[in-house]
Amino acid sequence: MKITFGEMRGMTVRAVLVYCQCGHHTALEAHRWRDEVRLSDIEPRFVCAGCGGRGADLRPDFNRGNPQLAIIGMKKGRPRGALN
C-alpha cells in the first residue's frame, strides 16, 4: 500500500511519475487528486496509449524541481509519454 497524496504533499512533492510495464512513462501534477487518495488506489485506472495496457506504477516525483533528473510531463500543452 502506497502513501496518500496528502502525505506526499506533506513532503513538498507535487508531482507523480507514472510508469507502464511496457516502458512508457510520464510525469503528472498531483493537484487533481484529493489528499486522502492513495497512489495505489488510482494505479489500475491508467491506460497506456502506447500498448493499451491497463494499470501503472505511480511514484512520487522527488526530482520535479531538478530538470536534469525529472521526467518533464508537459510538452505543447499535452502530457508527454504514453500514459493518460
mmCIF file of N, CA, C and O in Angstrom:
data_model
loop_
_atom_site.group_PDB
_atom_site.id
_atom_site.type_symbol
_atom_site.label_atom_id
_atom_site.label_comp_id
_atom_site.label_asym_id
_atom_site.label_seq_id
_atom_site.Cartn_x
_atom_site.Cartn_y
_atom_site.Cartn_z
ATOM 1 N N MET A 1 0.845 -1.176 0.000
ATOM 2 C CA MET A 1 0.000 0.000 0.000
ATOM 3 C C MET A 1 0.890 1.239 0.000
ATOM 4 O O MET A 1 1.806 1.355 0.793
ATOM 5 N N LYS A 2 0.613 2.148 -0.911
ATOM 6 C CA LYS A 2 1.448 3.340 -1.053
ATOM 7 C C LYS A 2 0.872 4.499 -0.252
ATOM 8 O O LYS A 2 -0.227 4.453 0.264
ATOM 9 N N ILE A 3 1.634 5.561 -0.200
ATOM 10 C CA ILE A 3 1.263 6.736 0.577
ATOM 11 C C ILE A 3 0.079 7.463 -0.058
ATOM 12 O O ILE A 3 -0.254 7.244 -1.221
ATOM 13 N N THR A 4 -0.517 8.363 0.702
ATOM 14 C CA THR A 4 -1.593 9.197 0.176
ATOM 15 C C THR A 4 -0.994 10.434 -0.490
ATOM 16 O O THR A 4 0.165 10.788 -0.249
ATOM 17 N N PHE A 5 -1.821 11.082 -1.300
ATOM 18 C CA PHE A 5 -1.371 12.324 -1.919
ATOM 19 C C PHE A 5 -1.126 13.391 -0.859
ATOM 20 O O PHE A 5 -0.231 14.217 -0.993
ATOM 21 N N GLY A 6 -1.914 13.373 0.216
ATOM 22 C CA GLY A 6 -1.706 14.315 1.313
ATOM 23 C C GLY A 6 -0.357 14.109 1.977
ATOM 24 O O GLY A 6 0.351 15.079 2.282
ATOM 25 N N GLU A 7 0.023 12.842 2.220
ATOM 26 C CA GLU A 7 1.338 12.552 2.805
ATOM 27 C C GLU A 7 2.457 12.986 1.857
ATOM 28 O O GLU A 7 3.470 13.535 2.285
ATOM 29 N N MET A 8 2.232 12.764 0.580
ATOM 30 C CA MET A 8 3.218 13.148 -0.418
ATOM 31 C C MET A 8 3.385 14.670 -0.441
ATOM 32 O O MET A 8 4.503 15.186 -0.434
ATOM 33 N N ARG A 9 2.271 15.391 -0.433
ATOM 34 C CA ARG A 9 2.337 16.854 -0.426
ATOM 35 C C ARG A 9 2.970 17.371 0.865
ATOM 36 O O ARG A 9 3.630 18.411 0.865
ATOM 37 N N GLY A 10 2.780 16.635 1.964
ATOM 38 C CA GLY A 10 3.416 16.997 3.227
ATOM 39 C C GLY A 10 4.933 16.954 3.142
ATOM 40 O O GLY A 10 5.628 17.598 3.932
ATOM 41 N N MET A 11 5.458 16.188 2.187
ATOM 42 C CA MET A 11 6.911 16.121 1.937
ATOM 43 C C MET A 11 7.314 17.122 0.859
ATOM 44 O O MET A 11 8.412 17.041 0.318
ATOM 45 N N THR A 12 6.415 18.024 0.500
ATOM 46 C CA THR A 12 6.586 19.054 -0.535
ATOM 47 C C THR A 12 6.764 18.491 -1.942
ATOM 48 O O THR A 12 7.316 19.147 -2.809
ATOM 49 N N VAL A 13 6.259 17.279 -2.175
ATOM 50 C CA VAL A 13 6.294 16.680 -3.504
ATOM 51 C C VAL A 13 4.960 16.978 -4.174
ATOM 52 O O VAL A 13 3.907 16.719 -3.613
ATOM 53 N N ARG A 14 4.998 17.533 -5.378
ATOM 54 C CA ARG A 14 3.784 17.990 -6.047
ATOM 55 C C ARG A 14 3.476 17.277 -7.356
ATOM 56 O O ARG A 14 2.571 17.662 -8.079
ATOM 57 N N ALA A 15 4.226 16.230 -7.677
ATOM 58 C CA ALA A 15 4.007 15.517 -8.938
ATOM 59 C C ALA A 15 4.276 14.026 -8.743
ATOM 60 O O ALA A 15 4.923 13.626 -7.778
ATOM 61 N N VAL A 16 3.746 13.231 -9.664
ATOM 62 C CA VAL A 16 3.975 11.789 -9.632
ATOM 63 C C VAL A 16 4.556 11.334 -10.969
ATOM 64 O O VAL A 16 4.301 11.939 -12.011
ATOM 65 N N LEU A 17 5.335 10.284 -10.903
ATOM 66 C CA LEU A 17 5.829 9.604 -12.094
ATOM 67 C C LEU A 17 4.926 8.413 -12.337
ATOM 68 O O LEU A 17 4.600 7.677 -11.406
ATOM 69 N N VAL A 18 4.514 8.225 -13.589
ATOM 70 C CA VAL A 18 3.598 7.147 -13.955
ATOM 71 C C VAL A 18 4.319 6.248 -14.945
ATOM 72 O O VAL A 18 4.748 6.703 -16.005
ATOM 73 N N TYR A 19 4.459 4.966 -14.587
ATOM 74 C CA TYR A 19 5.190 4.007 -15.416
ATOM 75 C C TYR A 19 4.278 2.861 -15.844
ATOM 76 O O TYR A 19 3.593 2.264 -15.016
ATOM 77 N N CYS A 20 4.303 2.535 -17.135
ATOM 78 C CA CYS A 20 3.621 1.346 -17.651
ATOM 79 C C CYS A 20 4.628 0.199 -17.678
ATOM 80 O O CYS A 20 5.842 0.420 -17.776
ATOM 81 N N GLN A 21 4.128 -1.022 -17.645
ATOM 82 C CA GLN A 21 5.012 -2.190 -17.710
ATOM 83 C C GLN A 21 5.767 -2.268 -19.031
ATOM 84 O O GLN A 21 6.835 -2.849 -19.103
ATOM 85 N N CYS A 22 5.232 -1.645 -20.095
ATOM 86 C CA CYS A 22 5.888 -1.701 -21.407
ATOM 87 C C CYS A 22 7.050 -0.727 -21.516
ATOM 88 O O CYS A 22 7.793 -0.754 -22.499
ATOM 89 N N GLY A 23 7.205 0.163 -20.529
ATOM 90 C CA GLY A 23 8.310 1.101 -20.548
ATOM 91 C C GLY A 23 7.909 2.548 -20.796
ATOM 92 O O GLY A 23 8.712 3.449 -20.597
ATOM 93 N N HIS A 24 6.687 2.788 -21.271
ATOM 94 C CA HIS A 24 6.239 4.173 -21.426
ATOM 95 C C HIS A 24 6.093 4.807 -20.055
ATOM 96 O O HIS A 24 5.785 4.137 -19.077
ATOM 97 N N HIS A 25 6.312 6.119 -20.000
ATOM 98 C CA HIS A 25 6.219 6.816 -18.727
ATOM 99 C C HIS A 25 5.914 8.295 -18.948
ATOM 100 O O HIS A 25 6.109 8.821 -20.047
ATOM 101 N N THR A 26 5.440 8.928 -17.919
ATOM 102 C CA THR A 26 5.181 10.365 -17.939
ATOM 103 C C THR A 26 5.164 10.881 -16.506
ATOM 104 O O THR A 26 5.187 10.097 -15.558
ATOM 105 N N ALA A 27 5.141 12.190 -16.369
ATOM 106 C CA ALA A 27 5.005 12.825 -15.063
ATOM 107 C C ALA A 27 3.721 13.649 -15.082
ATOM 108 O O ALA A 27 3.390 14.261 -16.090
ATOM 109 N N LEU A 28 3.003 13.644 -13.976
ATOM 110 C CA LEU A 28 1.761 14.398 -13.855
ATOM 111 C C LEU A 28 1.767 15.211 -12.576
ATOM 112 O O LEU A 28 2.259 14.745 -11.545
ATOM 113 N N GLU A 29 1.192 16.397 -12.652
ATOM 114 C CA GLU A 29 0.990 17.203 -11.450
ATOM 115 C C GLU A 29 -0.041 16.489 -10.582
ATOM 116 O O GLU A 29 -0.998 15.909 -11.095
ATOM 117 N N ALA A 30 0.144 16.531 -9.287
ATOM 118 C CA ALA A 30 -0.705 15.762 -8.370
ATOM 119 C C ALA A 30 -1.873 16.557 -7.794
ATOM 120 O O ALA A 30 -2.639 16.029 -7.005
ATOM 121 N N HIS A 31 -2.052 17.800 -8.207
ATOM 122 C CA HIS A 31 -3.105 18.629 -7.618
ATOM 123 C C HIS A 31 -4.512 18.118 -7.922
ATOM 124 O O HIS A 31 -5.456 18.453 -7.233
ATOM 125 N N ARG A 32 -4.688 17.271 -8.925
ATOM 126 C CA ARG A 32 -6.017 16.795 -9.321
ATOM 127 C C ARG A 32 -6.606 15.758 -8.358
ATOM 128 O O ARG A 32 -7.787 15.473 -8.425
ATOM 129 N N TRP A 33 -5.778 15.176 -7.486
ATOM 130 C CA TRP A 33 -6.259 14.144 -6.567
ATOM 131 C C TRP A 33 -6.350 14.678 -5.142
ATOM 132 O O TRP A 33 -5.511 15.443 -4.688
ATOM 133 N N ARG A 34 -7.384 14.234 -4.415
ATOM 134 C CA ARG A 34 -7.600 14.663 -3.026
ATOM 135 C C ARG A 34 -6.539 14.066 -2.105
ATOM 136 O O ARG A 34 -5.933 13.043 -2.398
ATOM 137 N N ASP A 35 -6.351 14.704 -0.968
ATOM 138 C CA ASP A 35 -5.321 14.302 0.000
ATOM 139 C C ASP A 35 -5.474 12.870 0.489
ATOM 140 O O ASP A 35 -4.486 12.187 0.727
ATOM 141 N N GLU A 36 -6.694 12.376 0.662
ATOM 142 C CA GLU A 36 -6.894 11.048 1.244
ATOM 143 C C GLU A 36 -6.742 9.900 0.245
ATOM 144 O O GLU A 36 -6.736 8.726 0.614
ATOM 145 N N VAL A 37 -6.576 10.205 -1.030
ATOM 146 C CA VAL A 37 -6.422 9.177 -2.061
ATOM 147 C C VAL A 37 -5.003 8.620 -2.018
ATOM 148 O O VAL A 37 -4.025 9.358 -1.987
ATOM 149 N N ARG A 38 -4.901 7.288 -2.022
ATOM 150 C CA ARG A 38 -3.589 6.627 -2.067
ATOM 151 C C ARG A 38 -3.141 6.482 -3.516
ATOM 152 O O ARG A 38 -3.960 6.275 -4.403
ATOM 153 N N LEU A 39 -1.850 6.573 -3.739
ATOM 154 C CA LEU A 39 -1.332 6.379 -5.084
ATOM 155 C C LEU A 39 -1.768 5.024 -5.625
ATOM 156 O O LEU A 39 -2.146 4.905 -6.789
ATOM 157 N N SER A 40 -1.758 4.005 -4.779
ATOM 158 C CA SER A 40 -2.153 2.658 -5.211
ATOM 159 C C SER A 40 -3.633 2.572 -5.574
ATOM 160 O O SER A 40 -4.025 1.692 -6.339
ATOM 161 N N ASP A 41 -4.465 3.499 -5.061
ATOM 162 C CA ASP A 41 -5.893 3.489 -5.385
ATOM 163 C C ASP A 41 -6.158 3.808 -6.850
ATOM 164 O O ASP A 41 -7.137 3.331 -7.423
ATOM 165 N N ILE A 42 -5.323 4.632 -7.455
ATOM 166 C CA ILE A 42 -5.591 5.056 -8.827
ATOM 167 C C ILE A 42 -4.731 4.339 -9.871
ATOM 168 O O ILE A 42 -4.969 4.484 -11.066
ATOM 169 N N GLU A 43 -3.768 3.546 -9.453
ATOM 170 C CA GLU A 43 -2.901 2.842 -10.410
ATOM 171 C C GLU A 43 -3.682 2.011 -11.430
ATOM 172 O O GLU A 43 -3.356 2.047 -12.612
ATOM 173 N N PRO A 44 -4.727 1.276 -11.035
ATOM 174 C CA PRO A 44 -5.446 0.460 -12.022
ATOM 175 C C PRO A 44 -6.232 1.272 -13.053
ATOM 176 O O PRO A 44 -6.647 0.739 -14.077
ATOM 177 N N ARG A 45 -6.418 2.554 -12.837
ATOM 178 C CA ARG A 45 -7.236 3.385 -13.711
ATOM 179 C C ARG A 45 -6.499 3.899 -14.939
ATOM 180 O O ARG A 45 -7.120 4.383 -15.881
ATOM 181 N N PHE A 46 -5.185 3.792 -14.952
ATOM 182 C CA PHE A 46 -4.407 4.307 -16.070
ATOM 183 C C PHE A 46 -4.417 3.323 -17.234
ATOM 184 O O PHE A 46 -4.358 2.112 -17.041
ATOM 185 N N VAL A 47 -4.489 3.867 -18.458
ATOM 186 C CA VAL A 47 -4.421 3.073 -19.686
ATOM 187 C C VAL A 47 -3.294 3.643 -20.534
ATOM 188 O O VAL A 47 -3.259 4.845 -20.808
ATOM 189 N N CYS A 48 -2.390 2.794 -20.945
ATOM 190 C CA CYS A 48 -1.241 3.224 -21.734
ATOM 191 C C CYS A 48 -1.658 3.478 -23.184
ATOM 192 O O CYS A 48 -2.257 2.612 -23.821
ATOM 193 N N ALA A 49 -1.349 4.664 -23.690
ATOM 194 C CA ALA A 49 -1.660 4.998 -25.074
ATOM 195 C C ALA A 49 -0.716 4.273 -26.041
ATOM 196 O O ALA A 49 -1.006 4.174 -27.222
ATOM 197 N N GLY A 50 0.408 3.771 -25.542
ATOM 198 C CA GLY A 50 1.363 3.071 -26.394
ATOM 199 C C GLY A 50 0.994 1.619 -26.625
ATOM 200 O O GLY A 50 0.901 1.160 -27.749
ATOM 201 N N CYS A 51 0.749 0.882 -25.534
ATOM 202 C CA CYS A 51 0.482 -0.558 -25.663
ATOM 203 C C CYS A 51 -0.964 -0.929 -25.366
ATOM 204 O O CYS A 51 -1.365 -2.050 -25.610
ATOM 205 N N GLY A 52 -1.730 0.009 -24.789
ATOM 206 C CA GLY A 52 -3.123 -0.278 -24.448
ATOM 207 C C GLY A 52 -3.295 -0.999 -23.127
ATOM 208 O O GLY A 52 -4.421 -1.328 -22.740
ATOM 209 N N GLY A 53 -2.186 -1.255 -22.442
ATOM 210 C CA GLY A 53 -2.251 -1.974 -21.172
ATOM 211 C C GLY A 53 -2.902 -1.153 -20.075
ATOM 212 O O GLY A 53 -2.813 0.065 -20.053
ATOM 213 N N ARG A 54 -3.583 -1.839 -19.185
ATOM 214 C CA ARG A 54 -4.218 -1.191 -18.041
ATOM 215 C C ARG A 54 -3.331 -1.311 -16.823
ATOM 216 O O ARG A 54 -2.681 -2.317 -16.615
ATOM 217 N N GLY A 55 -3.350 -0.263 -16.021
ATOM 218 C CA GLY A 55 -2.573 -0.263 -14.790
ATOM 219 C C GLY A 55 -1.226 0.409 -14.984
ATOM 220 O O GLY A 55 -0.693 0.453 -16.087
ATOM 221 N N ALA A 56 -0.728 0.967 -13.895
ATOM 222 C CA ALA A 56 0.556 1.657 -13.931
ATOM 223 C C ALA A 56 1.148 1.652 -12.538
ATOM 224 O O ALA A 56 0.462 1.365 -11.564
ATOM 225 N N ASP A 57 2.409 1.967 -12.469
ATOM 226 C CA ASP A 57 3.094 2.125 -11.197
ATOM 227 C C ASP A 57 3.289 3.616 -10.982
ATOM 228 O O ASP A 57 3.909 4.277 -11.811
ATOM 229 N N LEU A 58 2.740 4.154 -9.891
ATOM 230 C CA LEU A 58 2.892 5.571 -9.560
ATOM 231 C C LEU A 58 3.890 5.734 -8.443
ATOM 232 O O LEU A 58 3.862 4.982 -7.469
ATOM 233 N N ARG A 59 4.748 6.740 -8.600
ATOM 234 C CA ARG A 59 5.742 7.055 -7.574
ATOM 235 C C ARG A 59 5.830 8.566 -7.421
ATOM 236 O O ARG A 59 5.681 9.300 -8.392
ATOM 237 N N PRO A 60 6.106 9.040 -6.218
ATOM 238 C CA PRO A 60 6.319 10.478 -6.044
ATOM 239 C C PRO A 60 7.503 10.937 -6.888
ATOM 240 O O PRO A 60 8.504 10.230 -7.013
ATOM 241 N N ASP A 61 7.382 12.103 -7.487
ATOM 242 C CA ASP A 61 8.460 12.664 -8.308
ATOM 243 C C ASP A 61 9.285 13.614 -7.447
ATOM 244 O O ASP A 61 9.083 14.815 -7.444
ATOM 245 N N PHE A 62 10.208 13.052 -6.704
ATOM 246 C CA PHE A 62 11.044 13.829 -5.797
ATOM 247 C C PHE A 62 11.959 14.804 -6.537
ATOM 248 O O PHE A 62 12.416 15.775 -5.969
ATOM 249 N N ASN A 63 12.247 14.540 -7.796
ATOM 250 C CA ASN A 63 13.193 15.357 -8.558
ATOM 251 C C ASN A 63 12.513 16.362 -9.476
ATOM 252 O O ASN A 63 13.152 16.916 -10.362
ATOM 253 N N ARG A 64 11.226 16.629 -9.286
ATOM 254 C CA ARG A 64 10.481 17.519 -10.183
ATOM 255 C C ARG A 64 11.146 18.887 -10.327
ATOM 256 O O ARG A 64 11.125 19.478 -11.390
ATOM 257 N N GLY A 65 11.749 19.395 -9.296
ATOM 258 C CA GLY A 65 12.389 20.701 -9.363
ATOM 259 C C GLY A 65 13.748 20.693 -10.043
ATOM 260 O O GLY A 65 14.318 21.736 -10.323
ATOM 261 N N ASN A 66 14.280 19.517 -10.340
ATOM 262 C CA ASN A 66 15.589 19.400 -10.976
ATOM 263 C C ASN A 66 15.399 18.873 -12.402
ATOM 264 O O ASN A 66 15.232 17.679 -12.610
ATOM 265 N N PRO A 67 15.433 19.739 -13.430
ATOM 266 C CA PRO A 67 15.144 19.306 -14.795
ATOM 267 C C PRO A 67 16.126 18.272 -15.340
ATOM 268 O O PRO A 67 15.814 17.561 -16.281
ATOM 269 N N GLN A 68 17.302 18.146 -14.750
ATOM 270 C CA GLN A 68 18.248 17.136 -15.212
ATOM 271 C C GLN A 68 17.848 15.741 -14.737
ATOM 272 O O GLN A 68 18.230 14.744 -15.335
ATOM 273 N N LEU A 69 17.096 15.660 -13.646
ATOM 274 C CA LEU A 69 16.728 14.367 -13.092
ATOM 275 C C LEU A 69 15.260 14.007 -13.298
ATOM 276 O O LEU A 69 14.907 12.840 -13.332
ATOM 277 N N ALA A 70 14.402 14.993 -13.423
ATOM 278 C CA ALA A 70 12.969 14.748 -13.510
ATOM 279 C C ALA A 70 12.540 14.417 -14.936
ATOM 280 O O ALA A 70 13.169 14.836 -15.900
ATOM 281 N N ILE A 71 11.457 13.693 -15.043
ATOM 282 C CA ILE A 71 10.817 13.475 -16.334
ATOM 283 C C ILE A 71 9.922 14.681 -16.561
ATOM 284 O O ILE A 71 9.105 15.019 -15.718
ATOM 285 N N ILE A 72 10.065 15.342 -17.682
ATOM 286 C CA ILE A 72 9.229 16.508 -17.982
ATOM 287 C C ILE A 72 7.877 15.999 -18.470
ATOM 288 O O ILE A 72 7.794 15.248 -19.435
ATOM 289 N N GLY A 73 6.811 16.406 -17.793
ATOM 290 C CA GLY A 73 5.492 15.847 -18.054
ATOM 291 C C GLY A 73 4.641 16.584 -19.059
ATOM 292 O O GLY A 73 3.638 16.078 -19.493
ATOM 293 N N MET A 74 5.001 17.773 -19.464
ATOM 294 C CA MET A 74 4.169 18.517 -20.399
ATOM 295 C C MET A 74 5.012 18.984 -21.588
ATOM 296 O O MET A 74 6.142 19.391 -21.438
ATOM 297 N N LYS A 75 4.408 18.914 -22.768
ATOM 298 C CA LYS A 75 5.054 19.416 -23.966
ATOM 299 C C LYS A 75 3.949 19.933 -24.872
ATOM 300 O O LYS A 75 3.055 19.195 -25.264
ATOM 301 N N LYS A 76 3.962 21.211 -25.169
ATOM 302 C CA LYS A 76 2.961 21.854 -26.020
ATOM 303 C C LYS A 76 1.546 21.598 -25.506
ATOM 304 O O LYS A 76 0.647 21.268 -26.261
ATOM 305 N N GLY A 77 1.361 21.663 -24.179
ATOM 306 C CA GLY A 77 0.025 21.571 -23.618
ATOM 307 C C GLY A 77 -0.517 20.179 -23.432
ATOM 308 O O GLY A 77 -1.614 20.010 -22.957
ATOM 309 N N ARG A 78 0.216 19.145 -23.823
ATOM 310 C CA ARG A 78 -0.264 17.779 -23.668
ATOM 311 C C ARG A 78 0.726 16.974 -22.875
ATOM 312 O O ARG A 78 1.934 17.201 -22.965
ATOM 313 N N PRO A 79 0.272 15.991 -22.100
ATOM 314 C CA PRO A 79 1.210 15.149 -21.354
ATOM 315 C C PRO A 79 2.148 14.417 -22.296
ATOM 316 O O PRO A 79 1.728 13.912 -23.331
ATOM 317 N N ARG A 80 3.431 14.409 -21.950
ATOM 318 C CA ARG A 80 4.399 13.661 -22.741
ATOM 319 C C ARG A 80 4.436 12.234 -22.233
ATOM 320 O O ARG A 80 4.163 11.960 -21.100
ATOM 321 N N GLY A 81 4.784 11.335 -23.069
ATOM 322 C CA GLY A 81 4.772 9.938 -22.695
ATOM 323 C C GLY A 81 3.512 9.305 -23.239
ATOM 324 O O GLY A 81 2.791 9.883 -24.024
ATOM 325 N N ALA A 82 3.191 8.132 -22.769
ATOM 326 C CA ALA A 82 2.087 7.423 -23.359
ATOM 327 C C ALA A 82 0.924 7.189 -22.408
ATOM 328 O O ALA A 82 -0.086 6.681 -22.805
ATOM 329 N N LEU A 83 1.074 7.542 -21.171
ATOM 330 C CA LEU A 83 0.018 7.238 -20.218
ATOM 331 C C LEU A 83 -0.880 8.447 -19.999
ATOM 332 O O LEU A 83 -0.425 9.559 -19.912
ATOM 333 N N ASN A 84 -2.171 8.186 -19.901
ATOM 334 C CA ASN A 84 -3.132 9.252 -19.648
ATOM 335 C C ASN A 84 -3.937 8.906 -18.425
ATOM 336 O O ASN A 84 -4.126 7.826 -18.083
#
